[in-house]
mmCIF file of N, CA and C in Angstrom:
data_model
loop_
_atom_site.group_PDB
_atom_site.id
_atom_site.type_symbol
_atom_site.label_atom_id
_atom_site.label_comp_id
_atom_site.label_asym_id
_atom_site.label_seq_id
_atom_site.Cartn_x
_atom_site.Cartn_y
_atom_site.Cartn_z
ATOM 1 N N MET A 1 0.835 -1.200 0.000
ATOM 2 C CA MET A 1 0.000 0.000 0.000
ATOM 3 C C MET A 1 0.874 1.256 0.000
ATOM 4 N N ASP A 2 0.250 2.405 -0.062
ATOM 5 C CA ASP A 2 0.991 3.657 -0.173
ATOM 6 C C ASP A 2 1.152 4.392 1.146
ATOM 7 N N GLY A 3 0.872 3.749 2.243
ATOM 8 C CA GLY A 3 0.988 4.404 3.542
ATOM 9 C C GLY A 3 -0.265 5.132 3.953
ATOM 10 N N ASN A 4 -1.249 5.209 3.083
ATOM 11 C CA ASN A 4 -2.519 5.875 3.376
ATOM 12 C C ASN A 4 -3.645 4.850 3.399
ATOM 13 N N SER A 5 -3.413 3.708 4.037
ATOM 14 C CA SER A 5 -4.393 2.624 3.997
ATOM 15 C C SER A 5 -5.707 2.997 4.678
ATOM 16 N N ASN A 6 -5.698 4.014 5.535
ATOM 17 C CA ASN A 6 -6.926 4.439 6.203
ATOM 18 C C ASN A 6 -7.744 5.400 5.342
ATOM 19 N N VAL A 7 -7.138 5.911 4.274
ATOM 20 C CA VAL A 7 -7.815 6.872 3.416
ATOM 21 C C VAL A 7 -8.401 6.120 2.233
ATOM 22 N N ARG A 8 -9.712 6.276 2.027
ATOM 23 C CA ARG A 8 -10.401 5.615 0.923
ATOM 24 C C ARG A 8 -11.044 6.641 0.015
ATOM 25 N N LYS A 9 -10.979 6.401 -1.262
ATOM 26 C CA LYS A 9 -11.733 7.224 -2.199
ATOM 27 C C LYS A 9 -13.187 6.797 -2.108
ATOM 28 N N PRO A 10 -14.116 7.715 -2.141
ATOM 29 C CA PRO A 10 -15.524 7.315 -2.077
ATOM 30 C C PRO A 10 -15.937 6.579 -3.346
ATOM 31 N N ASP A 11 -16.837 5.608 -3.169
ATOM 32 C CA ASP A 11 -17.371 4.867 -4.310
ATOM 33 C C ASP A 11 -18.440 5.670 -5.032
ATOM 34 N N VAL A 12 -19.052 6.597 -4.335
ATOM 35 C CA VAL A 12 -20.136 7.391 -4.893
ATOM 36 C C VAL A 12 -19.873 8.858 -4.571
ATOM 37 N N PHE A 13 -20.080 9.747 -5.565
ATOM 38 C CA PHE A 13 -19.933 11.173 -5.345
ATOM 39 C C PHE A 13 -21.205 11.707 -4.709
ATOM 40 N N HIS A 14 -21.175 12.943 -4.195
ATOM 41 C CA HIS A 14 -22.312 13.483 -3.444
ATOM 42 C C HIS A 14 -23.597 13.557 -4.258
ATOM 43 N N ASP A 15 -23.548 13.618 -5.548
ATOM 44 C CA ASP A 15 -24.790 13.697 -6.324
ATOM 45 C C ASP A 15 -25.313 12.321 -6.736
ATOM 46 N N GLY A 16 -24.722 11.274 -6.225
ATOM 47 C CA GLY A 16 -25.207 9.927 -6.494
ATOM 48 C C GLY A 16 -24.532 9.247 -7.671
ATOM 49 N N GLU A 17 -23.668 9.966 -8.406
ATOM 50 C CA GLU A 17 -22.974 9.352 -9.532
ATOM 51 C C GLU A 17 -21.859 8.448 -9.037
ATOM 52 N N LYS A 18 -21.678 7.352 -9.710
ATOM 53 C CA LYS A 18 -20.540 6.497 -9.410
ATOM 54 C C LYS A 18 -19.306 7.128 -10.026
ATOM 55 N N GLU A 19 -18.152 6.813 -9.476
ATOM 56 C CA GLU A 19 -16.895 7.398 -9.922
ATOM 57 C C GLU A 19 -16.679 7.208 -11.421
ATOM 58 N N ASN A 20 -16.981 6.068 -11.972
ATOM 59 C CA ASN A 20 -16.745 5.783 -13.384
ATOM 60 C C ASN A 20 -17.706 6.532 -14.302
ATOM 61 N N ASP A 21 -18.807 7.046 -13.757
ATOM 62 C CA ASP A 21 -19.796 7.747 -14.571
ATOM 63 C C ASP A 21 -19.461 9.226 -14.772
ATOM 64 N N SER A 22 -18.490 9.743 -14.055
ATOM 65 C CA SER A 22 -18.185 11.171 -14.154
ATOM 66 C C SER A 22 -17.383 11.461 -15.413
ATOM 67 N N LEU A 23 -17.459 12.697 -15.859
ATOM 68 C CA LEU A 23 -16.710 13.123 -17.027
ATOM 69 C C LEU A 23 -15.250 13.312 -16.641
ATOM 70 N N PRO A 24 -14.334 13.069 -17.564
ATOM 71 C CA PRO A 24 -12.915 13.289 -17.251
ATOM 72 C C PRO A 24 -12.659 14.777 -17.052
ATOM 73 N N VAL A 25 -11.776 15.092 -16.145
ATOM 74 C CA VAL A 25 -11.416 16.474 -15.857
ATOM 75 C C VAL A 25 -10.202 16.822 -16.705
ATOM 76 N N GLU A 26 -10.311 17.920 -17.458
ATOM 77 C CA GLU A 26 -9.201 18.371 -18.280
ATOM 78 C C GLU A 26 -8.258 19.182 -17.406
ATOM 79 N N GLU A 27 -7.011 18.763 -17.349
ATOM 80 C CA GLU A 27 -6.035 19.491 -16.567
ATOM 81 C C GLU A 27 -5.557 20.691 -17.353
ATOM 82 N N GLU A 28 -5.311 21.781 -16.644
ATOM 83 C CA GLU A 28 -4.821 22.984 -17.286
ATOM 84 C C GLU A 28 -3.314 22.854 -17.458
ATOM 85 N N LEU A 29 -2.874 22.969 -18.693
ATOM 86 C CA LEU A 29 -1.452 22.878 -18.983
ATOM 87 C C LEU A 29 -0.892 24.272 -19.223
ATOM 88 N N VAL A 30 0.237 24.547 -18.633
ATOM 89 C CA VAL A 30 0.912 25.812 -18.846
ATOM 90 C C VAL A 30 2.144 25.508 -19.679
ATOM 91 N N VAL A 31 2.238 26.162 -20.817
ATOM 92 C CA VAL A 31 3.346 25.935 -21.719
ATOM 93 C C VAL A 31 4.141 27.228 -21.837
ATOM 94 N N ALA A 32 5.436 27.150 -21.610
ATOM 95 C CA ALA A 32 6.302 28.314 -21.756
ATOM 96 C C ALA A 32 6.709 28.449 -23.211
ATOM 97 N N LEU A 33 6.481 29.608 -23.777
ATOM 98 C CA LEU A 33 6.861 29.881 -25.154
ATOM 99 C C LEU A 33 8.011 30.877 -25.170
ATOM 100 N N PRO A 34 8.937 30.724 -26.096
ATOM 101 C CA PRO A 34 9.988 31.731 -26.201
ATOM 102 C C PRO A 34 9.380 33.049 -26.678
ATOM 103 N N ILE A 35 9.880 34.148 -26.160
ATOM 104 C CA ILE A 35 9.374 35.456 -26.566
ATOM 105 C C ILE A 35 10.233 35.946 -27.722
ATOM 106 N N GLU A 36 9.632 35.928 -28.896
ATOM 107 C CA GLU A 36 10.299 36.373 -30.114
ATOM 108 C C GLU A 36 9.489 37.511 -30.716
ATOM 109 N N ASP A 37 9.941 38.039 -31.844
ATOM 110 C CA ASP A 37 9.229 39.173 -32.438
ATOM 111 C C ASP A 37 8.025 38.773 -33.271
ATOM 112 N N SER A 38 7.637 37.499 -33.238
ATOM 113 C CA SER A 38 6.397 37.089 -33.891
ATOM 114 C C SER A 38 5.736 35.967 -33.095
ATOM 115 N N LEU A 39 4.416 35.928 -33.192
ATOM 116 C CA LEU A 39 3.615 34.921 -32.499
ATOM 117 C C LEU A 39 2.647 34.331 -33.508
ATOM 118 N N ASP A 40 2.733 33.008 -33.713
ATOM 119 C CA ASP A 40 1.852 32.322 -34.655
ATOM 120 C C ASP A 40 0.709 31.678 -33.877
ATOM 121 N N LEU A 41 -0.508 32.106 -34.134
ATOM 122 C CA LEU A 41 -1.682 31.646 -33.398
ATOM 123 C C LEU A 41 -2.340 30.409 -34.005
ATOM 124 N N HIS A 42 -1.805 29.881 -35.081
ATOM 125 C CA HIS A 42 -2.438 28.747 -35.762
ATOM 126 C C HIS A 42 -2.660 27.529 -34.870
ATOM 127 N N THR A 43 -1.788 27.283 -33.918
ATOM 128 C CA THR A 43 -1.912 26.072 -33.095
ATOM 129 C C THR A 43 -2.749 26.270 -31.838
ATOM 130 N N PHE A 44 -3.298 27.452 -31.654
ATOM 131 C CA PHE A 44 -4.063 27.745 -30.445
ATOM 132 C C PHE A 44 -5.560 27.799 -30.736
ATOM 133 N N SER A 45 -6.348 27.395 -29.746
ATOM 134 C CA SER A 45 -7.799 27.448 -29.897
ATOM 135 C C SER A 45 -8.286 28.875 -29.653
ATOM 136 N N PRO A 46 -9.466 29.224 -30.159
ATOM 137 C CA PRO A 46 -9.987 30.582 -29.957
ATOM 138 C C PRO A 46 -10.063 31.002 -28.489
ATOM 139 N N LYS A 47 -10.373 30.068 -27.577
ATOM 140 C CA LYS A 47 -10.473 30.453 -26.162
ATOM 141 C C LYS A 47 -9.107 30.772 -25.548
ATOM 142 N N GLU A 48 -8.030 30.367 -26.200
ATOM 143 C CA GLU A 48 -6.681 30.649 -25.693
ATOM 144 C C GLU A 48 -6.122 31.971 -26.198
ATOM 145 N N ILE A 49 -6.740 32.541 -27.202
ATOM 146 C CA ILE A 49 -6.197 33.720 -27.877
ATOM 147 C C ILE A 49 -6.058 34.929 -26.947
ATOM 148 N N LYS A 50 -7.109 35.281 -26.238
ATOM 149 C CA LYS A 50 -7.087 36.499 -25.416
ATOM 150 C C LYS A 50 -5.973 36.473 -24.367
ATOM 151 N N PRO A 51 -5.928 35.470 -23.484
ATOM 152 C CA PRO A 51 -4.849 35.510 -22.483
ATOM 153 C C PRO A 51 -3.456 35.372 -23.108
ATOM 154 N N LEU A 52 -3.356 34.616 -24.190
ATOM 155 C CA LEU A 52 -2.064 34.428 -24.849
ATOM 156 C C LEU A 52 -1.550 35.738 -25.436
ATOM 157 N N VAL A 53 -2.386 36.424 -26.193
ATOM 158 C CA VAL A 53 -1.977 37.679 -26.827
ATOM 159 C C VAL A 53 -1.670 38.737 -25.771
ATOM 160 N N GLU A 54 -2.487 38.826 -24.740
ATOM 161 C CA GLU A 54 -2.245 39.817 -23.693
ATOM 162 C C GLU A 54 -0.906 39.570 -22.991
ATOM 163 N N GLU A 55 -0.631 38.330 -22.644
ATOM 164 C CA GLU A 55 0.640 38.004 -21.980
ATOM 165 C C GLU A 55 1.814 38.202 -22.933
ATOM 166 N N TYR A 56 1.643 37.826 -24.185
ATOM 167 C CA TYR A 56 2.703 38.013 -25.182
ATOM 168 C C TYR A 56 3.062 39.491 -25.312
ATOM 169 N N LEU A 57 2.063 40.355 -25.434
ATOM 170 C CA LEU A 57 2.330 41.788 -25.565
ATOM 171 C C LEU A 57 3.015 42.346 -24.319
ATOM 172 N N PHE A 58 2.579 41.905 -23.152
ATOM 173 C CA PHE A 58 3.211 42.337 -21.909
ATOM 174 C C PHE A 58 4.685 41.940 -21.896
ATOM 175 N N GLN A 59 4.966 40.673 -22.221
ATOM 176 C CA GLN A 59 6.343 40.182 -22.202
ATOM 177 C C GLN A 59 7.209 40.896 -23.240
ATOM 178 N N CYS A 60 6.655 41.153 -24.410
ATOM 179 C CA CYS A 60 7.406 41.874 -25.441
ATOM 180 C C CYS A 60 7.707 43.301 -25.007
ATOM 181 N N GLN A 61 6.736 43.938 -24.414
ATOM 182 C CA GLN A 61 6.936 45.311 -23.944
ATOM 183 C C GLN A 61 7.987 45.347 -22.835
ATOM 184 N N GLN A 62 7.966 44.375 -21.940
ATOM 185 C CA GLN A 62 8.961 44.301 -20.863
ATOM 186 C C GLN A 62 10.370 44.099 -21.421
ATOM 187 N N ARG A 63 10.469 43.417 -22.542
ATOM 188 C CA ARG A 63 11.765 43.175 -23.193
ATOM 189 C C ARG A 63 12.132 44.299 -24.158
ATOM 190 N N GLU A 64 11.321 45.337 -24.173
ATOM 191 C CA GLU A 64 11.532 46.539 -24.965
ATOM 192 C C GLU A 64 11.510 46.294 -26.470
ATOM 193 N N PHE A 65 10.695 45.334 -26.910
ATOM 194 C CA PHE A 65 10.450 45.176 -28.340
ATOM 195 C C PHE A 65 9.639 46.387 -28.772
ATOM 196 N N ARG A 66 9.912 46.902 -29.941
ATOM 197 C CA ARG A 66 9.134 48.032 -30.449
ATOM 198 C C ARG A 66 8.130 47.608 -31.510
ATOM 199 N N GLU A 67 8.410 46.475 -32.202
ATOM 200 C CA GLU A 67 7.506 46.002 -33.242
ATOM 201 C C GLU A 67 7.458 44.480 -33.202
ATOM 202 N N VAL A 68 6.243 43.939 -33.256
ATOM 203 C CA VAL A 68 6.051 42.488 -33.284
ATOM 204 C C VAL A 68 5.013 42.153 -34.344
ATOM 205 N N ARG A 69 4.991 40.877 -34.726
ATOM 206 C CA ARG A 69 4.029 40.412 -35.724
ATOM 207 C C ARG A 69 3.205 39.297 -35.106
ATOM 208 N N ILE A 70 1.891 39.408 -35.204
ATOM 209 C CA ILE A 70 0.981 38.367 -34.735
ATOM 210 C C ILE A 70 0.351 37.731 -35.970
ATOM 211 N N ILE A 71 0.606 36.434 -36.131
ATOM 212 C CA ILE A 71 0.110 35.699 -37.289
ATOM 213 C C ILE A 71 -1.192 35.008 -36.897
ATOM 214 N N HIS A 72 -2.285 35.454 -37.492
ATOM 215 C CA HIS A 72 -3.603 34.905 -37.154
ATOM 216 C C HIS A 72 -4.200 34.123 -38.313
ATOM 217 N N GLY A 73 -3.622 34.235 -39.488
ATOM 218 C CA GLY A 73 -4.124 33.526 -40.661
ATOM 219 C C GLY A 73 -5.213 34.316 -41.367
ATOM 220 N N ARG A 74 -5.499 33.912 -42.581
ATOM 221 C CA ARG A 74 -6.515 34.607 -43.378
ATOM 222 C C ARG A 74 -7.897 34.058 -43.079
ATOM 223 N N GLY A 75 -8.137 32.812 -43.350
ATOM 224 C CA GLY A 75 -9.408 32.156 -43.030
ATOM 225 C C GLY A 75 -10.629 33.027 -43.238
ATOM 226 N N THR A 76 -11.529 32.993 -42.264
ATOM 227 C CA THR A 76 -12.773 33.765 -42.335
ATOM 228 C C THR A 76 -12.619 35.161 -41.742
ATOM 229 N N GLY A 77 -11.485 35.422 -41.097
ATOM 230 C CA GLY A 77 -11.250 36.725 -40.477
ATOM 231 C C GLY A 77 -11.620 36.774 -39.004
ATOM 232 N N THR A 78 -12.111 35.666 -38.459
ATOM 233 C CA THR A 78 -12.529 35.651 -37.052
ATOM 234 C C THR A 78 -11.348 35.878 -36.119
ATOM 235 N N GLN A 79 -10.258 35.124 -36.327
ATOM 236 C CA GLN A 79 -9.071 35.290 -35.470
ATOM 237 C C GLN A 79 -8.523 36.713 -35.595
ATOM 238 N N ARG A 80 -8.495 37.209 -36.813
ATOM 239 C CA ARG A 80 -8.008 38.574 -37.058
ATOM 240 C C ARG A 80 -8.840 39.576 -36.267
ATOM 241 N N ASN A 81 -10.152 39.431 -36.312
ATOM 242 C CA ASN A 81 -11.036 40.350 -35.586
ATOM 243 C C ASN A 81 -10.823 40.260 -34.074
ATOM 244 N N ILE A 82 -10.637 39.052 -33.563
ATOM 245 C CA ILE A 82 -10.376 38.881 -32.125
ATOM 246 C C ILE A 82 -9.083 39.589 -31.757
ATOM 247 N N VAL A 83 -8.033 39.350 -32.541
ATOM 248 C CA VAL A 83 -6.726 39.958 -32.261
ATOM 249 C C VAL A 83 -6.821 41.476 -32.332
ATOM 250 N N ARG A 84 -7.447 41.981 -33.358
ATOM 251 C CA ARG A 84 -7.534 43.441 -33.523
ATOM 252 C C ARG A 84 -8.351 44.091 -32.406
ATOM 253 N N SER A 85 -9.355 43.406 -31.950
ATOM 254 C CA SER A 85 -10.153 43.915 -30.836
ATOM 255 C C SER A 85 -9.305 44.010 -29.569
ATOM 256 N N LEU A 86 -8.475 43.009 -29.336
ATOM 257 C CA LEU A 86 -7.587 43.024 -28.174
ATOM 258 C C LEU A 86 -6.548 44.134 -28.296
ATOM 259 N N LEU A 87 -5.987 44.282 -29.483
ATOM 260 C CA LEU A 87 -4.953 45.296 -29.702
ATOM 261 C C LEU A 87 -5.495 46.708 -29.499
ATOM 262 N N ALA A 88 -6.735 46.935 -29.925
ATOM 263 C CA ALA A 88 -7.337 48.268 -29.846
ATOM 264 C C ALA A 88 -7.452 48.774 -28.420
ATOM 265 N N ARG A 89 -7.539 47.860 -27.452
ATOM 266 C CA ARG A 89 -7.692 48.310 -26.056
ATOM 267 C C ARG A 89 -6.520 47.916 -25.155
ATOM 268 N N ASN A 90 -5.420 47.459 -25.764
ATOM 269 C CA ASN A 90 -4.263 47.059 -24.965
ATOM 270 C C ASN A 90 -3.390 48.279 -24.660
ATOM 271 N N PRO A 91 -3.024 48.486 -23.393
ATOM 272 C CA PRO A 91 -2.259 49.686 -23.025
ATOM 273 C C PRO A 91 -0.825 49.722 -23.571
ATOM 274 N N TYR A 92 -0.287 48.595 -24.020
ATOM 275 C CA TYR A 92 1.085 48.549 -24.530
ATOM 276 C C TYR A 92 1.174 48.854 -26.024
ATOM 277 N N VAL A 93 0.032 48.887 -26.699
ATOM 278 C CA VAL A 93 0.002 49.031 -28.150
ATOM 279 C C VAL A 93 -0.103 50.491 -28.556
ATOM 280 N N ALA A 94 0.854 50.945 -29.371
ATOM 281 C CA ALA A 94 0.806 52.299 -29.918
ATOM 282 C C ALA A 94 -0.059 52.321 -31.178
ATOM 283 N N GLU A 95 0.134 51.338 -32.054
ATOM 284 C CA GLU A 95 -0.660 51.219 -33.280
ATOM 285 C C GLU A 95 -0.477 49.831 -33.874
ATOM 286 N N PHE A 96 -1.333 49.490 -34.839
ATOM 287 C CA PHE A 96 -1.220 48.201 -35.525
ATOM 288 C C PHE A 96 -1.765 48.333 -36.933
ATOM 289 N N LYS A 97 -1.298 47.412 -37.813
ATOM 290 C CA LYS A 97 -1.699 47.443 -39.221
ATOM 291 C C LYS A 97 -1.477 46.068 -39.832
ATOM 292 N N ASP A 98 -2.031 45.862 -41.039
ATOM 293 C CA ASP A 98 -1.766 44.625 -41.766
ATOM 294 C C ASP A 98 -0.273 44.506 -42.021
ATOM 295 N N ALA A 99 0.221 43.282 -42.008
ATOM 296 C CA ALA A 99 1.614 43.027 -42.349
ATOM 297 C C ALA A 99 1.794 43.257 -43.853
ATOM 298 N N PRO A 100 3.015 43.598 -44.292
ATOM 299 C CA PRO A 100 3.246 43.693 -45.739
ATOM 300 C C PRO A 100 3.087 42.314 -46.376
ATOM 301 N N PRO A 101 2.840 42.261 -47.680
ATOM 302 C CA PRO A 101 2.595 40.976 -48.355
ATOM 303 C C PRO A 101 3.668 39.917 -48.077
ATOM 304 N N GLU A 102 4.930 40.305 -48.041
ATOM 305 C CA GLU A 102 6.009 39.342 -47.818
ATOM 306 C C GLU A 102 6.072 38.830 -46.372
ATOM 307 N N SER A 103 5.290 39.435 -45.475
ATOM 308 C CA SER A 103 5.244 39.010 -44.063
ATOM 309 C C SER A 103 3.882 38.472 -43.652
ATOM 310 N N GLY A 104 3.051 38.165 -44.628
ATOM 311 C CA GLY A 104 1.751 37.570 -44.307
ATOM 312 C C GLY A 104 0.543 38.359 -44.751
ATOM 313 N N GLY A 105 0.730 39.599 -45.194
ATOM 314 C CA GLY A 105 -0.406 40.408 -45.647
ATOM 315 C C GLY A 105 -1.494 40.487 -44.586
ATOM 316 N N TRP A 106 -2.748 40.357 -45.004
ATOM 317 C CA TRP A 106 -3.837 40.472 -44.029
ATOM 318 C C TRP A 106 -3.995 39.220 -43.173
ATOM 319 N N GLY A 107 -3.099 38.246 -43.318
ATOM 320 C CA GLY A 107 -3.075 37.079 -42.443
ATOM 321 C C GLY A 107 -2.202 37.287 -41.215
ATOM 322 N N ALA A 108 -1.625 38.474 -41.101
ATOM 323 C CA ALA A 108 -0.793 38.814 -39.944
ATOM 324 C C ALA A 108 -0.963 40.299 -39.637
ATOM 325 N N THR A 109 -0.724 40.650 -38.403
ATOM 326 C CA THR A 109 -0.837 42.047 -37.975
ATOM 327 C C THR A 109 0.484 42.496 -37.381
ATOM 328 N N ILE A 110 0.961 43.635 -37.843
ATOM 329 C CA ILE A 110 2.162 44.258 -37.281
ATOM 330 C C ILE A 110 1.707 45.169 -36.146
ATOM 331 N N VAL A 111 2.359 45.018 -34.996
ATOM 332 C CA VAL A 111 1.992 45.784 -33.805
ATOM 333 C C VAL A 111 3.190 46.616 -33.369
ATOM 334 N N MET A 112 2.999 47.920 -33.219
ATOM 335 C CA MET A 112 4.019 48.797 -32.676
ATOM 336 C C MET A 112 3.720 48.997 -31.189
ATOM 337 N N LEU A 113 4.713 48.723 -30.371
ATOM 338 C CA LEU A 113 4.537 48.826 -28.918
ATOM 339 C C LEU A 113 5.069 50.143 -28.398
ATOM 340 N N LYS A 114 4.457 50.620 -27.335
ATOM 341 C CA LYS A 114 4.898 51.851 -26.692
ATOM 342 C C LYS A 114 6.178 51.572 -25.899
ATOM 343 N N PRO A 115 7.054 52.556 -25.836
ATOM 344 C CA PRO A 115 8.231 52.392 -24.963
ATOM 345 C C PRO A 115 7.789 52.303 -23.501
ATOM 346 N N LYS A 116 8.572 51.627 -22.681
ATOM 347 C CA LYS A 116 8.230 51.451 -21.268
ATOM 348 C C LYS A 116 7.933 52.784 -20.576
ATOM 349 N N GLU A 117 8.682 53.788 -20.889
ATOM 350 C CA GLU A 117 8.515 55.069 -20.192
ATOM 351 C C GLU A 117 7.190 55.761 -20.500
ATOM 352 N N PHE A 118 6.448 55.295 -21.497
ATOM 353 C CA PHE A 118 5.149 55.883 -21.836
ATOM 354 C C PHE A 118 3.974 55.091 -21.300
ATOM 355 N N ILE A 119 4.248 54.095 -20.501
ATOM 356 C CA ILE A 119 3.167 53.253 -19.950
ATOM 357 C C ILE A 119 2.801 53.779 -18.569
#
């Protein structure tokens, strides 16, 4: 045994469900990403976009980046609209625009960050 022989898991939860009948609990995973001058959102789900972009901009501003690129893809424009909405109200953002064609065009957004002393 594991030294906890007096401790038992209940066979039934408080609502009457048996342990095997419950839904699996999704664990929250925290992944450290390198802070570079571009962020590709293709591998992230829509619910991850807001906290990811906000933290990315904060970290870039702390590292005194002045310009970064957020790659959201062309698709239907949903990711682009989410990103642009976040950028419009982010205190670290001075301005933003479509990336030039060679950097993704309207599938990416170039973000100019404010210097630390202006925050």
